[in-house]
mmCIF file of C-alpha atoms in Angstrom:
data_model
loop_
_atom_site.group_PDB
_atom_site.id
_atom_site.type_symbol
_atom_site.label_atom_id
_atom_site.label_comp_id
_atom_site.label_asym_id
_atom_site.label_seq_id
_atom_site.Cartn_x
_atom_site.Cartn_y
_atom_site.Cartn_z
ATOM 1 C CA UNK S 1 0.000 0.000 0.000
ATOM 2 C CA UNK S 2 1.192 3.818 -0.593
ATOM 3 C CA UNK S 3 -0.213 7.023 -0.103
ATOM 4 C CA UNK S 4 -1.425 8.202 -3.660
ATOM 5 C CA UNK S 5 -2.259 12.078 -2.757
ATOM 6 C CA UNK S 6 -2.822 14.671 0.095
ATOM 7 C CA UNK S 7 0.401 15.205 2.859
ATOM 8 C CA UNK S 8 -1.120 14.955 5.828
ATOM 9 C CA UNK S 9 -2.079 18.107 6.879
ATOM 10 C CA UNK S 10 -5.380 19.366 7.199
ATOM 11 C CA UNK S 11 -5.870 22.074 4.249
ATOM 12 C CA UNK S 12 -7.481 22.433 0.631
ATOM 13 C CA UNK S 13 -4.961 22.678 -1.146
ATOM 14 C CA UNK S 14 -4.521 21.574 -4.937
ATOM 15 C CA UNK S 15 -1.576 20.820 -6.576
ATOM 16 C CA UNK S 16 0.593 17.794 -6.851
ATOM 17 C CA UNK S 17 0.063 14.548 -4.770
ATOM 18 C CA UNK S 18 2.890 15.305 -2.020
ATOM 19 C CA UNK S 19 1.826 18.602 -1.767
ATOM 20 C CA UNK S 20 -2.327 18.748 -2.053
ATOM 21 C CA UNK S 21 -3.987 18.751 1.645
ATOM 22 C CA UNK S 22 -7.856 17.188 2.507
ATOM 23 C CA UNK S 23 -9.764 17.674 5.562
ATOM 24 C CA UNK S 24 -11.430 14.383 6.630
ATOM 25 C CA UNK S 25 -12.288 12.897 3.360
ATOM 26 C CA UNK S 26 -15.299 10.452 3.459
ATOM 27 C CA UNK S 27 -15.443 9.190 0.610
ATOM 28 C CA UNK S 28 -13.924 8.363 -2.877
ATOM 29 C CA UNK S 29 -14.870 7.093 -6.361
ATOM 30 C CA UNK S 30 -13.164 6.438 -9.949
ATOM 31 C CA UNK S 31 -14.321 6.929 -13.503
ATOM 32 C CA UNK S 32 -13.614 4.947 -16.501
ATOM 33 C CA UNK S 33 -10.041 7.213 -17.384
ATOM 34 C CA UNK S 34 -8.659 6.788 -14.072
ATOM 35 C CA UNK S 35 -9.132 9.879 -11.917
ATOM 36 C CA UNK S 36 -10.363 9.956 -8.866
ATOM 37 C CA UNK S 37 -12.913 12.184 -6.997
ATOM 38 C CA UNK S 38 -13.176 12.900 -3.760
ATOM 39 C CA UNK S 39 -15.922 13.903 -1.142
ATOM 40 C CA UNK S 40 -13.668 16.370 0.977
ATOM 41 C CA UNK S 41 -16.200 16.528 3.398
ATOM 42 C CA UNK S 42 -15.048 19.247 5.778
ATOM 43 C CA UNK S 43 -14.179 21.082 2.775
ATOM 44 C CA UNK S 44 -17.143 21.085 1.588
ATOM 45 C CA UNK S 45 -15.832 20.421 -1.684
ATOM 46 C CA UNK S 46 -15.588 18.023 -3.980
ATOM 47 C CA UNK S 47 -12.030 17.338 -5.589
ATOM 48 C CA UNK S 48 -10.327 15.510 -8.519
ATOM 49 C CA UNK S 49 -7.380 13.688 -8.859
ATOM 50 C CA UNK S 50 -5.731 12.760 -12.326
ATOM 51 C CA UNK S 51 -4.602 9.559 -12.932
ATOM 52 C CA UNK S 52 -0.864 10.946 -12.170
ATOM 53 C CA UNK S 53 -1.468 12.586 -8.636
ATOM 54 C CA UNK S 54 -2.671 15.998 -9.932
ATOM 55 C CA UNK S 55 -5.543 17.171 -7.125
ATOM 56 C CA UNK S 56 -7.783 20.229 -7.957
ATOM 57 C CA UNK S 57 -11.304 21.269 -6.883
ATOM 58 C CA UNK S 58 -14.251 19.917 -9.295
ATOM 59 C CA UNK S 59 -16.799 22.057 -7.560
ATOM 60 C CA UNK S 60 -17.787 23.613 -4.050
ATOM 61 C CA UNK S 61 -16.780 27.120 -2.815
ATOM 62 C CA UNK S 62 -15.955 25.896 0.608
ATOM 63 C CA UNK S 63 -18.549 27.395 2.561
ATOM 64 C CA UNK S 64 -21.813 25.912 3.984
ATOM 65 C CA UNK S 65 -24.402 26.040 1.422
ATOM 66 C CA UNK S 66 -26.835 24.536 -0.874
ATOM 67 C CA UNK S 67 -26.381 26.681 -4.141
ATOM 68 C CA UNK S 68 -26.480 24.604 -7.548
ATOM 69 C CA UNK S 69 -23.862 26.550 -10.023
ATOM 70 C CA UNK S 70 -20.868 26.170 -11.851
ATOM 71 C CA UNK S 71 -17.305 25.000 -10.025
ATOM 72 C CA UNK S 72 -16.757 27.302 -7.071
ATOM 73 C CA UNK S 73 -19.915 29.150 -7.336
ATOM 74 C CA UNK S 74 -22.184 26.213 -6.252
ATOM 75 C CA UNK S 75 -21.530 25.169 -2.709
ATOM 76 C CA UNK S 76 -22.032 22.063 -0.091
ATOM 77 C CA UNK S 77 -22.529 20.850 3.685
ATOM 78 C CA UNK S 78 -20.469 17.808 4.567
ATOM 79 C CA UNK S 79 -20.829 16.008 1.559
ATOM 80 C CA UNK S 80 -20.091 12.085 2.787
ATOM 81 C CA UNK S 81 -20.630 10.154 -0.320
ATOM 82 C CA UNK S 82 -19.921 10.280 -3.880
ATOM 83 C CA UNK S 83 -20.212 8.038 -7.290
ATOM 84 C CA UNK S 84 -19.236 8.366 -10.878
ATOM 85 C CA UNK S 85 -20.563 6.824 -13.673
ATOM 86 C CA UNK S 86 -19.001 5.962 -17.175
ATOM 87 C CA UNK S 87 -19.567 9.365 -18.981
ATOM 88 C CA UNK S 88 -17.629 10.798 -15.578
ATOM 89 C CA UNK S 89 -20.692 12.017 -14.552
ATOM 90 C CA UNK S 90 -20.092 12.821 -10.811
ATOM 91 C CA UNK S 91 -23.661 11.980 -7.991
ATOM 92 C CA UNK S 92 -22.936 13.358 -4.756
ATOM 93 C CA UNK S 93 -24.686 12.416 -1.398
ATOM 94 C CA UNK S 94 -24.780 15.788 -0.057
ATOM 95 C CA UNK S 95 -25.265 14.820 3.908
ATOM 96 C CA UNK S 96 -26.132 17.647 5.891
ATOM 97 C CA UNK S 97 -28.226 19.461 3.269
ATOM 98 C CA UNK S 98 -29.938 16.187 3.206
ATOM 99 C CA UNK S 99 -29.756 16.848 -1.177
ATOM 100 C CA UNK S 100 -28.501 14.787 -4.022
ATOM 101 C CA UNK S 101 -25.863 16.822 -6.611
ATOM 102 C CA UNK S 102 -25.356 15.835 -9.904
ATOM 103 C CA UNK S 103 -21.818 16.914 -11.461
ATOM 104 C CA UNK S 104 -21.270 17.122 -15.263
ATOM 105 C CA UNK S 105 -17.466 16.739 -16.335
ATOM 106 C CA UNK S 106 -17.411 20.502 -16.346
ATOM 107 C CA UNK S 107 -18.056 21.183 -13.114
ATOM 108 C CA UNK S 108 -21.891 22.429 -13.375
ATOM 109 C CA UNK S 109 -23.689 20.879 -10.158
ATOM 110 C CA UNK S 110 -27.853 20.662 -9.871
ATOM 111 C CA UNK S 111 -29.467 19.274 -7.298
ATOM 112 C CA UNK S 112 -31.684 16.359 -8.488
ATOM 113 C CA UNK S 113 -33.992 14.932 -4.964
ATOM 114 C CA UNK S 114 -34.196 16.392 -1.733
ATOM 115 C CA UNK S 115 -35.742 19.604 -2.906
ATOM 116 C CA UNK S 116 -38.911 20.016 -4.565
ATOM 117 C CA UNK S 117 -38.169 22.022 -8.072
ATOM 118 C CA UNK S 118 -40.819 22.664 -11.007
ATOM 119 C CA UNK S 119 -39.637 19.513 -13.001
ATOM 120 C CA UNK S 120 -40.430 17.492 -10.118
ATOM 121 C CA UNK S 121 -43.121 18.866 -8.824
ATOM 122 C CA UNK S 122 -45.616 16.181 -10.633
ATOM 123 C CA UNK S 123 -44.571 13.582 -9.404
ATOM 124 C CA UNK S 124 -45.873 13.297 -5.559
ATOM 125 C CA UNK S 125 -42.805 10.766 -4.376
ATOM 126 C CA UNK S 126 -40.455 13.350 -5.083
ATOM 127 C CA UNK S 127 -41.897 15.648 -1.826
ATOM 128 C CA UNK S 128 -40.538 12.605 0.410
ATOM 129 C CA UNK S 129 -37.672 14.634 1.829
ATOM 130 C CA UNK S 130 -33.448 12.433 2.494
ATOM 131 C CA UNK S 131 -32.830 12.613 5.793
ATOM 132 C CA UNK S 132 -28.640 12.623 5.947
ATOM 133 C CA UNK S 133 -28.228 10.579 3.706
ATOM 134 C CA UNK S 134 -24.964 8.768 3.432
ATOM 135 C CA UNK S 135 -24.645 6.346 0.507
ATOM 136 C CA UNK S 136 -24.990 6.530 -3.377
ATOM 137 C CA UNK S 137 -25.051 4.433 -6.116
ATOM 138 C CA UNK S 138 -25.632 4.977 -10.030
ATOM 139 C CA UNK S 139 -26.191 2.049 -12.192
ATOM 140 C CA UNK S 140 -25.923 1.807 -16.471
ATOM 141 C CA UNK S 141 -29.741 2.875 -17.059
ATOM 142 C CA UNK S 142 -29.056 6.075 -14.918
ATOM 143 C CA UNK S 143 -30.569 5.255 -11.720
ATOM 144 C CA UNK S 144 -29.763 6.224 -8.486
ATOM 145 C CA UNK S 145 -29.906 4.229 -5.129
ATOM 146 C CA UNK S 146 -29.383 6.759 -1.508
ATOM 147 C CA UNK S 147 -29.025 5.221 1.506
ATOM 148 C CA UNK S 148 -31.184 7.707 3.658
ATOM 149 C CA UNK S 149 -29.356 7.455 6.758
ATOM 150 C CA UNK S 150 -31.783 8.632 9.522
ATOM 151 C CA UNK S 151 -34.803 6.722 7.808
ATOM 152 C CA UNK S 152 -33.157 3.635 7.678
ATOM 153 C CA UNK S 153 -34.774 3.071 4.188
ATOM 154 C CA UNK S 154 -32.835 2.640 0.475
ATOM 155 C CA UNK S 155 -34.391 5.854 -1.747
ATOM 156 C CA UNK S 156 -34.214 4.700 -5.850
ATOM 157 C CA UNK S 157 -34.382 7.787 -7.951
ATOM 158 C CA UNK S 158 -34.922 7.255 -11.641
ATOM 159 C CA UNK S 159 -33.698 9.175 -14.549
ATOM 160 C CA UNK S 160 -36.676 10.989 -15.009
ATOM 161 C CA UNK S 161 -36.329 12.614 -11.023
ATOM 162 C CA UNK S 162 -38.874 10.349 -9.488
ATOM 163 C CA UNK S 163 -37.890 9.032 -6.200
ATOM 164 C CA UNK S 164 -39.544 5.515 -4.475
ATOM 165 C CA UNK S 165 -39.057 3.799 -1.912
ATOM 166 C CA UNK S 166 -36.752 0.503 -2.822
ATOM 167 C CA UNK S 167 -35.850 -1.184 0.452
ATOM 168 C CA UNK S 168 -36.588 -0.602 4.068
ATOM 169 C CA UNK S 169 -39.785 0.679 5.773
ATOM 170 C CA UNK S 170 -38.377 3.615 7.978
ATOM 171 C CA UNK S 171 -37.833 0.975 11.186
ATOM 172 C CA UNK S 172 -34.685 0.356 12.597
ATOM 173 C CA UNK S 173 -33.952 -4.174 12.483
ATOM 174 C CA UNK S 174 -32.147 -6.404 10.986
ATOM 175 C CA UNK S 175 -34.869 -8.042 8.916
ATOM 176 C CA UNK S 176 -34.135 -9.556 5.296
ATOM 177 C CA UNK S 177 -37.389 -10.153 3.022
ATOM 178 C CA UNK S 178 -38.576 -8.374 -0.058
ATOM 179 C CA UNK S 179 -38.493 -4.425 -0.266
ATOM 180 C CA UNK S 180 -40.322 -2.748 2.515
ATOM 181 C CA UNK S 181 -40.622 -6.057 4.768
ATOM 182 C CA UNK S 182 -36.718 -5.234 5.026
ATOM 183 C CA UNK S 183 -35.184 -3.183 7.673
ATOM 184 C CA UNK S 184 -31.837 -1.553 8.486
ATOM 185 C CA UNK S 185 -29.549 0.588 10.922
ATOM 186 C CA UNK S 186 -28.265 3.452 9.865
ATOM 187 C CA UNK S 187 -27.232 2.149 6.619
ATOM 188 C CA UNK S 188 -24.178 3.780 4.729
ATOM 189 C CA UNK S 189 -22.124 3.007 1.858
ATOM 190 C CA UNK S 190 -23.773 1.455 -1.409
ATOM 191 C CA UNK S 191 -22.265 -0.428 -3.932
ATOM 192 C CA UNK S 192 -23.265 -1.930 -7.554
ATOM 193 C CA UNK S 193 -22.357 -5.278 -9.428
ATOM 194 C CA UNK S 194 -22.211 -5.615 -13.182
ATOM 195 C CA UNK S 195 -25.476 -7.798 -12.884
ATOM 196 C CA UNK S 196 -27.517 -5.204 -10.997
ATOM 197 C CA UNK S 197 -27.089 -6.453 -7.151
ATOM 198 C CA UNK S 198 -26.690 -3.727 -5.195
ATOM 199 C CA UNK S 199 -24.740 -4.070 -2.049
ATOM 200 C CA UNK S 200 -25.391 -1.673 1.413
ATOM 201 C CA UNK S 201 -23.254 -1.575 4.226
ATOM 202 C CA UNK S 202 -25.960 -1.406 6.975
ATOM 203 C CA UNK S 203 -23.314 0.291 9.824
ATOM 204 C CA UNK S 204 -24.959 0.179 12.773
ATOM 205 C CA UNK S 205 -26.032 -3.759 12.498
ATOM 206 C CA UNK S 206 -22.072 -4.551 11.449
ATOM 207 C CA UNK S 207 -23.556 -6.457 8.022
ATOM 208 C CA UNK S 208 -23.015 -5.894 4.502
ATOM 209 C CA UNK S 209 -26.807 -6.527 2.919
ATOM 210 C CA UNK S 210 -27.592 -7.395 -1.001
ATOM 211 C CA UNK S 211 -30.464 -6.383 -2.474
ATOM 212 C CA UNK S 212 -31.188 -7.993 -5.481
ATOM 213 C CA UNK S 213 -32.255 -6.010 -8.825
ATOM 214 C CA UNK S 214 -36.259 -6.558 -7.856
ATOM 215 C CA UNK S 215 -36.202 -5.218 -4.196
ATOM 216 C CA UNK S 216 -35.287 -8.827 -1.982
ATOM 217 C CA UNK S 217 -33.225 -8.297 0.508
ATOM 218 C CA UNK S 218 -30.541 -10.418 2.404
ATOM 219 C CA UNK S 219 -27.683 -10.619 4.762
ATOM 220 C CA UNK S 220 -24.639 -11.101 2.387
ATOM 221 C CA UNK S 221 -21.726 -11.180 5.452
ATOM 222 C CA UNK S 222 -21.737 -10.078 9.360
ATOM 223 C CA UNK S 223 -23.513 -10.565 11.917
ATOM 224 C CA UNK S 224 -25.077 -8.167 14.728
ATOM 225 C CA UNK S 225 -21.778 -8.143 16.965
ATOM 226 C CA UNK S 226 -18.898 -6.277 16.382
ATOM 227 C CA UNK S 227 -16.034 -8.055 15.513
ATOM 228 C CA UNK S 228 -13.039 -8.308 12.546
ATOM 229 C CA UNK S 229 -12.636 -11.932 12.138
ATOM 230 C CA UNK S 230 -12.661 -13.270 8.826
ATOM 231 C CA UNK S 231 -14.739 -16.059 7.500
ATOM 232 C CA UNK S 232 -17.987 -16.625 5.112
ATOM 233 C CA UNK S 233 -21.112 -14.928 5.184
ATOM 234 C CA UNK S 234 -22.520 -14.741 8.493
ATOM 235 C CA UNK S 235 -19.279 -16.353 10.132
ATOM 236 C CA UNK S 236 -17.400 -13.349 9.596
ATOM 237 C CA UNK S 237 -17.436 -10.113 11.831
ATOM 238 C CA UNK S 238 -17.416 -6.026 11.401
ATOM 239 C CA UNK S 239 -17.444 -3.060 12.991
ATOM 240 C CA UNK S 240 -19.168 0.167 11.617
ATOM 241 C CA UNK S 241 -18.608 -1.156 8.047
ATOM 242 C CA UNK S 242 -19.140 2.058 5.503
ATOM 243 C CA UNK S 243 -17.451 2.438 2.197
ATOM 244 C CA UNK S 244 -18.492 -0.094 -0.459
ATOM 245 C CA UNK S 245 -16.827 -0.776 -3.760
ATOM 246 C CA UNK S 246 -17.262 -3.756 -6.286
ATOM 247 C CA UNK S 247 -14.327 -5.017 -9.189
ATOM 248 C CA UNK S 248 -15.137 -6.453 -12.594
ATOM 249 C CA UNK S 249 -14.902 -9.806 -11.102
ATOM 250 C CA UNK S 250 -17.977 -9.225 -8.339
ATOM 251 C CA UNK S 251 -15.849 -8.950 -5.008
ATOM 252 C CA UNK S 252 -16.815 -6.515 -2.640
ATOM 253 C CA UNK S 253 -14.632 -4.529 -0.795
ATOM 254 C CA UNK S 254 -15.612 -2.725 2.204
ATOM 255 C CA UNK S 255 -14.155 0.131 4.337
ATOM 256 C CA UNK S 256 -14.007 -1.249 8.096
ATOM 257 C CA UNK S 257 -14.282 1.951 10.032
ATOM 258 C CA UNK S 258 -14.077 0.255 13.177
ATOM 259 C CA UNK S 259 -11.065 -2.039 12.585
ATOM 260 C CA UNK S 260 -9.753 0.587 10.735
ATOM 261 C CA UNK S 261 -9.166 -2.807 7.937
ATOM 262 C CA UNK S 262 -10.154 -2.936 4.355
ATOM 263 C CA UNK S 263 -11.979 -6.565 3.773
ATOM 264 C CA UNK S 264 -12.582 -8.799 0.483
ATOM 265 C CA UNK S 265 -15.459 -10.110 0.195
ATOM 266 C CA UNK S 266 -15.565 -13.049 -2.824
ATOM 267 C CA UNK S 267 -18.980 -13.330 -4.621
ATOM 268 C CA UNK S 268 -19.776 -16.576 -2.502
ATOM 269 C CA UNK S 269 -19.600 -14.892 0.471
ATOM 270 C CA UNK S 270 -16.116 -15.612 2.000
ATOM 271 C CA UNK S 271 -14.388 -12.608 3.784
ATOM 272 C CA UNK S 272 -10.435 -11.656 4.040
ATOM 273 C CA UNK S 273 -8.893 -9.178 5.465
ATOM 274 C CA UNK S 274 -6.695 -7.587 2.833
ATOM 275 C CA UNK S 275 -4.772 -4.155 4.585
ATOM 276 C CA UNK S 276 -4.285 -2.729 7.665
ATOM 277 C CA UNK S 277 -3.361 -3.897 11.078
ATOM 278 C CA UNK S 278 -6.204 -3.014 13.083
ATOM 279 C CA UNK S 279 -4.227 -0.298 14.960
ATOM 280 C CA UNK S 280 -5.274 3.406 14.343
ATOM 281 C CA UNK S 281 -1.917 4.750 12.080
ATOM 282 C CA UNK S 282 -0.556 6.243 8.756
ATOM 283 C CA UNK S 283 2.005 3.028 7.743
ATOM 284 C CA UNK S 284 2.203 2.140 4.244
ATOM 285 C CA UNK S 285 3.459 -1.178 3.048
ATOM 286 C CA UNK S 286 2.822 -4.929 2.210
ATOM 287 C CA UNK S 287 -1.277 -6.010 3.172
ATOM 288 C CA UNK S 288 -1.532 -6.450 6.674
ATOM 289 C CA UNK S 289 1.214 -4.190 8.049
ATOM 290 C CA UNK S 290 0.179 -1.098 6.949
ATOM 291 C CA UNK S 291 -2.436 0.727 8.971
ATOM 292 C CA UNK S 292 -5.730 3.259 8.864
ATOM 293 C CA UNK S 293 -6.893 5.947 10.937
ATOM 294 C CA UNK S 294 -11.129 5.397 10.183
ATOM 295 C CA UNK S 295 -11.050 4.624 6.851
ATOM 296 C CA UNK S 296 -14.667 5.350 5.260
ATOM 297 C CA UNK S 297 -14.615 5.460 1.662
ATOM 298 C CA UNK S 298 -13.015 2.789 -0.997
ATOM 299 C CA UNK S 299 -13.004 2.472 -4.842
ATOM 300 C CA UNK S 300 -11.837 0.187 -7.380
ATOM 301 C CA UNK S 301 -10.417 1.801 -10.938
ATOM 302 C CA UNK S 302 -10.825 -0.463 -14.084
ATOM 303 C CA UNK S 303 -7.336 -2.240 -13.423
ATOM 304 C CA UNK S 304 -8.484 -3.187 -10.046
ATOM 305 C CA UNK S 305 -6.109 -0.603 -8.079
ATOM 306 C CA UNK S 306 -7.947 0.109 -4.611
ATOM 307 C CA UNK S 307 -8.408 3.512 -3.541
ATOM 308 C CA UNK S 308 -9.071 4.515 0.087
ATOM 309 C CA UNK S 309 -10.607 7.539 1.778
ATOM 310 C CA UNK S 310 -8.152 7.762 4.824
ATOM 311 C CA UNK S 311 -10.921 10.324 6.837
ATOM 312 C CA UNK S 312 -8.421 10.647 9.757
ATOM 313 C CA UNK S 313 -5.353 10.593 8.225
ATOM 314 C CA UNK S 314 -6.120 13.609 5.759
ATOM 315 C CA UNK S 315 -4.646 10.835 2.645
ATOM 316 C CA UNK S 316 -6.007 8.938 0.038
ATOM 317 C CA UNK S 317 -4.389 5.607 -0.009
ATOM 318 C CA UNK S 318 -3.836 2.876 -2.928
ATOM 319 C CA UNK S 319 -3.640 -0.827 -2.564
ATOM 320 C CA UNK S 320 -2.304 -2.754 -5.131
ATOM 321 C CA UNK S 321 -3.323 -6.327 -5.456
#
């Protein structure tokens, strides 16, 4: 593992890998030519990083707001989650404005759900307001899955700006079964596969849930203790599990707050630990001996590079399979 951009430091500053600064990036994702964006949530910004290191700001003026606009004109409040889709399209989570952004390549941001506008006004599901929400997922046909955080429920917005309800009933459990006979904790990051599976790590229940592409839900790996042993499907243990990200091949990898670990998970269910020692640190290296200080966000690039939202450590880290 190596640090692939930001020194350290808290700051917002752009420029070269070595020398750019975050504060307390949440999350990350990666487009189909290789850069990088990042939610730099206490930024409130959202930033870009070329395939060679290069970090500058996509869009966000730094200060609290809610304004749609181009680059530095339009602004955010902690976003926490992010996702890019193959035109490099950028969907942002925007947490504490309880909105969802979407980015085009140029850096114009609108706000698509959260907010009633005149194009969404006829359709009556669109009034049903996020509520922090803290995971986002776009899949080929343009749609949109949120993980609405304080409702416990998964939102689906289609292209056309109509948002449903697509798993969960607003109850806090544990409960697998078919849409709204579902329930979660405080679920966070989301994740697609190529087939249309979409993966949620449901945090506060320490589980990583699939939900397959007609609404049934199930328990995919973890149980309801905490724990960071490895193993298959319910076997295996988490703790706080957030950032989701899924390769070509269908594994899952998932962010392990807790254990401050990144874990495999194979499309059968078995889990590995793959980086990080369990110990709160900054150490680059081979696997296992290199360490995380709460790491919440992870992406995979087409060549299967891992990216890592180091929140604590101010860094975005790379693992290298």
């Amino acid at each position: 593992m190596s640090t692939f951009a930001g020194n350290g430091t808290l700051g917002a500053v752009n420029g070269t890998a070595e020398k750019a600064s975050f504060s307390n990036l949440m999350d990350v994702a990666a487009d189909s030519a290789g850069n990088i964006y990042v939610a730099d949530s206490r930024n409130n910004l959202i930033r870009k990083v070329s395939p060679d290191g290069v970090v500058t700001t996509l869009a966000g003026s730094g200060k609290q707001g809610s304004e749609d606009g181009k680059g530095i004109s339009a602004s955010f409040f902690f976003p926490a989650a992010l996702t890019a889709d193959a035109n490099g399209v950028v969907y942002v989570a925007d947490t504490h404005n309880s909105l969802i952004r979407k980015i085009s390549p140029d850096g114009t941001v609108i706000t698509i759900a959260g907010r009633l506008t005149p194009e969404a006004a006829k359709y009556r599901d669109t009034v049903i307001k996020l509520d922090n929400p803290y995971g986002i997922a776009v899949d080929d046909k343009g749609n949109v899955f949120v993980a609405d955080w304080e409702r416990d429920m998964i939102k689906k917005i289609s292209p056309d700006g109509k948002m449903t309800a697509f798993a969960g009933n607003g109850e806090k459990g544990a409960k697998d079964g078919q849409g709204a006979a579902a329930t979660f904790y405080l679920p966070e990051g989301l994740a697609l596969d190529h087939t249309g599976n979409l993966y949620v790590a449901d945090c506060y229940n320490n589980m990583i849930r699939k939900i397959t592409p007609d609404g049934l839900v199930s328990t995919f790996a973890g149980h309801a203790l905490k724990g960071a042993k490895d193993g298959k499907g319910k076997a295996a243990s988490f703790s706080h599990p957030d950032g989701l990200a899924v390769d070509h091949a269908g594994n899952v990898y998932v962010a392990d707050v807790g254990n401050n670990k990144i874990r495999k998970i194979t499309p059968d269910g078995v889990v590995t630990t793959i980086a990080g020692t369990g110990m709160h640190g900054g150490a680059n290296g081979p696997g296992k001996t290199a360490s995380f200080y709460r790491p919440f966000g992870v992406t995979v690039d087409k060549t299967g590079n891992i990216y890592v939202a180091d929140y604590q450590n101010n860094l975005i880290r790379k693992i290298t399979l």
